[in-house]
Short mmCIF file of C-alpha atoms in Angstrom, two decimals:
data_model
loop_
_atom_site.label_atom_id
_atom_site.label_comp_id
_atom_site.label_asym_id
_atom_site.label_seq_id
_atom_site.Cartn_x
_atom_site.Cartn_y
_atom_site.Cartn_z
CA UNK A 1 -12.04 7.38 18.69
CA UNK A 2 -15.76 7.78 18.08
CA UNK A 3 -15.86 11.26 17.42
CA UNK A 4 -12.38 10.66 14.91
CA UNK A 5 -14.17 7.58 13.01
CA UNK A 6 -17.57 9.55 12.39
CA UNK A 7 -15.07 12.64 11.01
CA UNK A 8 -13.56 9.95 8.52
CA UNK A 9 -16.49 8.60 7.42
CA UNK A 10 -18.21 11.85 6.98
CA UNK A 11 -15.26 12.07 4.67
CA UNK A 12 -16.02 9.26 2.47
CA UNK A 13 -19.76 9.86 2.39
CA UNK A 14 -21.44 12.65 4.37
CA UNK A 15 -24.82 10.08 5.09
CA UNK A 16 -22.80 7.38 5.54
CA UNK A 17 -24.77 6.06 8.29
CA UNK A 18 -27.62 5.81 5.43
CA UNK A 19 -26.02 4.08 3.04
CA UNK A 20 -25.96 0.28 3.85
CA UNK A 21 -22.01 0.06 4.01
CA UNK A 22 -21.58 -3.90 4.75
CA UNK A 23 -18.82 -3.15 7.85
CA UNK A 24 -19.06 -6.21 9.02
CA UNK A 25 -17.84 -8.13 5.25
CA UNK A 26 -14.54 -5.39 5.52
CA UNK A 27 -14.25 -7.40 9.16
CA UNK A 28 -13.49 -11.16 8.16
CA UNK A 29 -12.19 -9.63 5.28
CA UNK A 30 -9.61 -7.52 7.58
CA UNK A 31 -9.33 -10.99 9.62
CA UNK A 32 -8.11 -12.69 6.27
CA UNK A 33 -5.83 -9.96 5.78
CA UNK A 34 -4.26 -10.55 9.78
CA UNK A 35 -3.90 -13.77 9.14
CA UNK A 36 -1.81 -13.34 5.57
CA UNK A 37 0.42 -11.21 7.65
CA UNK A 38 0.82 -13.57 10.31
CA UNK A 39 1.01 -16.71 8.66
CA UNK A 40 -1.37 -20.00 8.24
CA UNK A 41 0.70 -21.78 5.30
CA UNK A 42 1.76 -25.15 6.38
CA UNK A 43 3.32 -26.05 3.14
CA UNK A 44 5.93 -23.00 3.21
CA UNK A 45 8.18 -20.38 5.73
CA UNK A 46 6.17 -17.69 6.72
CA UNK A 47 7.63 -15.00 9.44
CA UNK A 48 4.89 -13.60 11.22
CA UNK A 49 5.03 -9.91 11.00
CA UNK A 50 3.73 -8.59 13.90
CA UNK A 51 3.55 -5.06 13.15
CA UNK A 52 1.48 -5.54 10.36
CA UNK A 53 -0.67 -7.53 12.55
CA UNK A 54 -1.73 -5.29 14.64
CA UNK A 55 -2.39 -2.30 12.12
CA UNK A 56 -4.64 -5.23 10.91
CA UNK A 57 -6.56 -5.24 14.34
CA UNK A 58 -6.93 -1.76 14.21
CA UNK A 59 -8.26 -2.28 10.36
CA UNK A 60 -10.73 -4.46 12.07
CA UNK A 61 -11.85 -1.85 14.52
CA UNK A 62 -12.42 0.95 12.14
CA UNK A 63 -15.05 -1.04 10.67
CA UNK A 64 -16.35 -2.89 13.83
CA UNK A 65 -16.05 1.17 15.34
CA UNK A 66 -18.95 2.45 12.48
CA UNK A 67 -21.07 -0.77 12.68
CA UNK A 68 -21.03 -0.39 16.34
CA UNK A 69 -21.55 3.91 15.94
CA UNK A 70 -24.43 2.96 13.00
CA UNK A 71 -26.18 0.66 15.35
CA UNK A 72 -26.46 3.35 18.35
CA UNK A 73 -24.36 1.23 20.31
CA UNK A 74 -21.39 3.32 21.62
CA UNK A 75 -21.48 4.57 24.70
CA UNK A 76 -19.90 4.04 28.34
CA UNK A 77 -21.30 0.69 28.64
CA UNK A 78 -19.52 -0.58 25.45
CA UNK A 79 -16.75 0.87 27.02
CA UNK A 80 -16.77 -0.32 30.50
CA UNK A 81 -17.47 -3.84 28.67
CA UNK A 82 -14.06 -3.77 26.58
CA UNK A 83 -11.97 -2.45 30.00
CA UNK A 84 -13.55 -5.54 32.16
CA UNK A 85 -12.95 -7.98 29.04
CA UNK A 86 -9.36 -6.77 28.37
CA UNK A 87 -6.29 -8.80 29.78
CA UNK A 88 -3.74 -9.21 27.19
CA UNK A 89 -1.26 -12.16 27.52
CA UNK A 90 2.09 -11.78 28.55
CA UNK A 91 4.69 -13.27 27.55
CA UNK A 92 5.04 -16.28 24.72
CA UNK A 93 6.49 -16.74 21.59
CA UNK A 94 4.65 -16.28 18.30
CA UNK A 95 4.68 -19.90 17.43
CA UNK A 96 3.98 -20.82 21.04
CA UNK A 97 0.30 -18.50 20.74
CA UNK A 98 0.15 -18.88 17.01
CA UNK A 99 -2.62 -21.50 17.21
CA UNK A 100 -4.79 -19.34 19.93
CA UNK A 101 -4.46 -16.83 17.37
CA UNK A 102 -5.43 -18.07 14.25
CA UNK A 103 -8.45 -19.87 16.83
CA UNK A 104 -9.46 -16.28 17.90
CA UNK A 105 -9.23 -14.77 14.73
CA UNK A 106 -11.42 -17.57 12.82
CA UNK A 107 -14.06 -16.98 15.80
CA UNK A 108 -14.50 -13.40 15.30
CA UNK A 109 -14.67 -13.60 11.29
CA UNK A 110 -16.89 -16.87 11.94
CA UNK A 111 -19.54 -14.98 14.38
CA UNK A 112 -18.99 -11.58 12.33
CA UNK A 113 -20.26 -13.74 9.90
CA UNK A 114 -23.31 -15.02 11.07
CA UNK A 115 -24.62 -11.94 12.60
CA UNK A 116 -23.63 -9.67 10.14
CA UNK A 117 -22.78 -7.29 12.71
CA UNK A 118 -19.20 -6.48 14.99
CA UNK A 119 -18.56 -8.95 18.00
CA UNK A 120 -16.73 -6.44 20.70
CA UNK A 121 -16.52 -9.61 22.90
CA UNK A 122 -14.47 -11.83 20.28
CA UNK A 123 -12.62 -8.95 18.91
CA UNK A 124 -11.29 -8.00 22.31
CA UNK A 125 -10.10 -11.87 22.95
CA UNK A 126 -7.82 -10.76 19.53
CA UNK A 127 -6.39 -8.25 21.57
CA UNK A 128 -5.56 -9.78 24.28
CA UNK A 129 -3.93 -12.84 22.70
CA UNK A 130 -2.11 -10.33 19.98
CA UNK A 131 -1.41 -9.17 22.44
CA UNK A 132 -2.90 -5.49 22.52
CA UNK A 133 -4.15 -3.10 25.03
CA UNK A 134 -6.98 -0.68 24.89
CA UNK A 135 -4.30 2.09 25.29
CA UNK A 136 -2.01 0.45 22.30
CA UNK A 137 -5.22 0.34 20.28
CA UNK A 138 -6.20 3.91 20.91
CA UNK A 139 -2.53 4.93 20.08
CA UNK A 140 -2.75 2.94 17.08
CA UNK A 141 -5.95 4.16 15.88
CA UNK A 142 -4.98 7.34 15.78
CA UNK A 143 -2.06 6.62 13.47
CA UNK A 144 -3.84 4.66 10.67
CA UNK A 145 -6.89 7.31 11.29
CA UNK A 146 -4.71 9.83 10.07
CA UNK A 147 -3.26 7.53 6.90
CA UNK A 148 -6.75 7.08 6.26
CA UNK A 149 -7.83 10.96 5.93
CA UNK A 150 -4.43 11.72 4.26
CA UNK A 151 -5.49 8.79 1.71
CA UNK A 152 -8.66 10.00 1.02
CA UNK A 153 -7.12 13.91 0.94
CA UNK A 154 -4.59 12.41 -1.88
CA UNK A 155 -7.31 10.70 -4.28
CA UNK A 156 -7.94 6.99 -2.83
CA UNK A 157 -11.48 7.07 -3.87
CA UNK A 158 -10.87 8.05 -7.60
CA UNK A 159 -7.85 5.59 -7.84
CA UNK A 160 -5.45 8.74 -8.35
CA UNK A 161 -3.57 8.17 -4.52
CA UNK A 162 -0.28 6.12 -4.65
CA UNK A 163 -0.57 3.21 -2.13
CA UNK A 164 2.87 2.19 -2.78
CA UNK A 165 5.69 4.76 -1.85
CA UNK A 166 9.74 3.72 -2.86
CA UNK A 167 8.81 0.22 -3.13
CA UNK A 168 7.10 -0.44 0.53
CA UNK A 169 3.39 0.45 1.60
CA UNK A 170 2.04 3.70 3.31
CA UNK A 171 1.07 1.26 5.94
CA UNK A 172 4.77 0.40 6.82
CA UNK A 173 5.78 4.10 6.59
CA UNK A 174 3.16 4.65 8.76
CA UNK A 175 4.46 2.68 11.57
CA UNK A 176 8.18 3.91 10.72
CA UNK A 177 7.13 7.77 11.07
CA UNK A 178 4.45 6.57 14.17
CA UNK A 179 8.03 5.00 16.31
CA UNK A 180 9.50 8.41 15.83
CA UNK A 181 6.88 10.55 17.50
CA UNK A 182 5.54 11.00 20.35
CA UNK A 183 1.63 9.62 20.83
CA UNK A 184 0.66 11.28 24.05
CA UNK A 185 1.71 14.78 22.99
CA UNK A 186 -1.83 17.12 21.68
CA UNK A 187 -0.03 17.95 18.53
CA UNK A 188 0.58 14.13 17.49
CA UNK A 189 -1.84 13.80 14.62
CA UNK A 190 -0.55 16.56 12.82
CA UNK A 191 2.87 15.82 13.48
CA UNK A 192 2.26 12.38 11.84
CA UNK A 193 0.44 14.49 9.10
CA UNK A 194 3.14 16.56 8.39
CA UNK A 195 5.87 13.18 8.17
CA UNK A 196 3.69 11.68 5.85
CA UNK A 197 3.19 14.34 3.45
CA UNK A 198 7.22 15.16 3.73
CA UNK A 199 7.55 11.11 3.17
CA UNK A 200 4.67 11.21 0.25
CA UNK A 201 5.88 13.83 -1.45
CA UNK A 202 9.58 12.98 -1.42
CA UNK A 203 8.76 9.29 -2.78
CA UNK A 204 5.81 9.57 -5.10
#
């Protein structure tokens, strides 16, 4: 995922480590973002999407991924770290872990915050009461890590890329075309390639 995330970023700037990129306000600003998709409005019905949710953690991760690979600080360590810290929940109802979630999101944007760097600890509590693996994540990541190069291959950072394709987001094509493939096969990145630019093209 390291290797993948420098590649993308290269993309968007090729000294990106250089330039002062504030990853850790696209965090709590990713955290928002979860929390829009899984609800916090007392004062209407909101239907947590879960789906969305979780392309939202991985959000989170590909900017707590190049704080983490600016600061030096990826190696086997960090990853030992997240395997002995990971034990998602099983079982429970949305509303029944909704409150642990909100909780654990808040505490990641809230210490995210006040270093102004990535918390792996906090973020990995997400995870686990999402809940996520480390092997769902890495699956995950490399779907939206291939949205995210065929964005940036189709104009996002001149504005000329269409977000929204026959009325629904890339994001939820994403995970449409993602469910049809298989993720542990070598060729799965450019299999999801190819079914976005055949879903691109024939909606935009």
């Amino acid at each position: 995922m390291a290797v993948l995330q420098d590649r993308h970023n290269r993309e968007v700037h090729p000294e990106w480590r250089t330039q002062g990129y504030a990853y850790y306000r696209a965090v709590w600003i990713e955290c928002a973002e979860l929390l829009d998709h899984f609800g916090w409005k007392w004062w209407k019905r909101q239907d947590a999407n879960l789906e969305q949710v979780r392309l939202e953690v991985v959000d989170i991760w590909h900017f707590g991924l190049s704080d983490l690979l600016r600061a030096g600080a990826v190696d086997e360590a960090l990853a030992e770290r997240m395997r002995a810290r990971s034990a998602p929940c099983a079982g429970g109802s949305p509303g029944e872990r909704g409150g642990d979630l909100r909780a654990a999101v808040e505490a990641l944007a809230l210490s995210t915050l006040g270093r102004r760097a990535f918390d792996v600890d906090a973020f990995v509590d997400l995870m686990n009461i999402v809940p996520m693996s480390l092997d769902e994540l890495h699956d995950a990541y490399i779907g939206k890590n291939v949205l995210n190069s065929f964005r940036q291959a189709h104009g996002y950072r001149d504005g000329s890329y269409v977000k929204t394709w026959g009325g629904r987001e890339d994001n939820e094509h994403l995970s449409e075309l993602a469910a049809k493939l298989d993720a542990s096969l070598p060729s799965y990145p450019e299999d999801l390639k190819a079914a976005l630019e055949a879903r691109y093209a024939a909606l935009t």
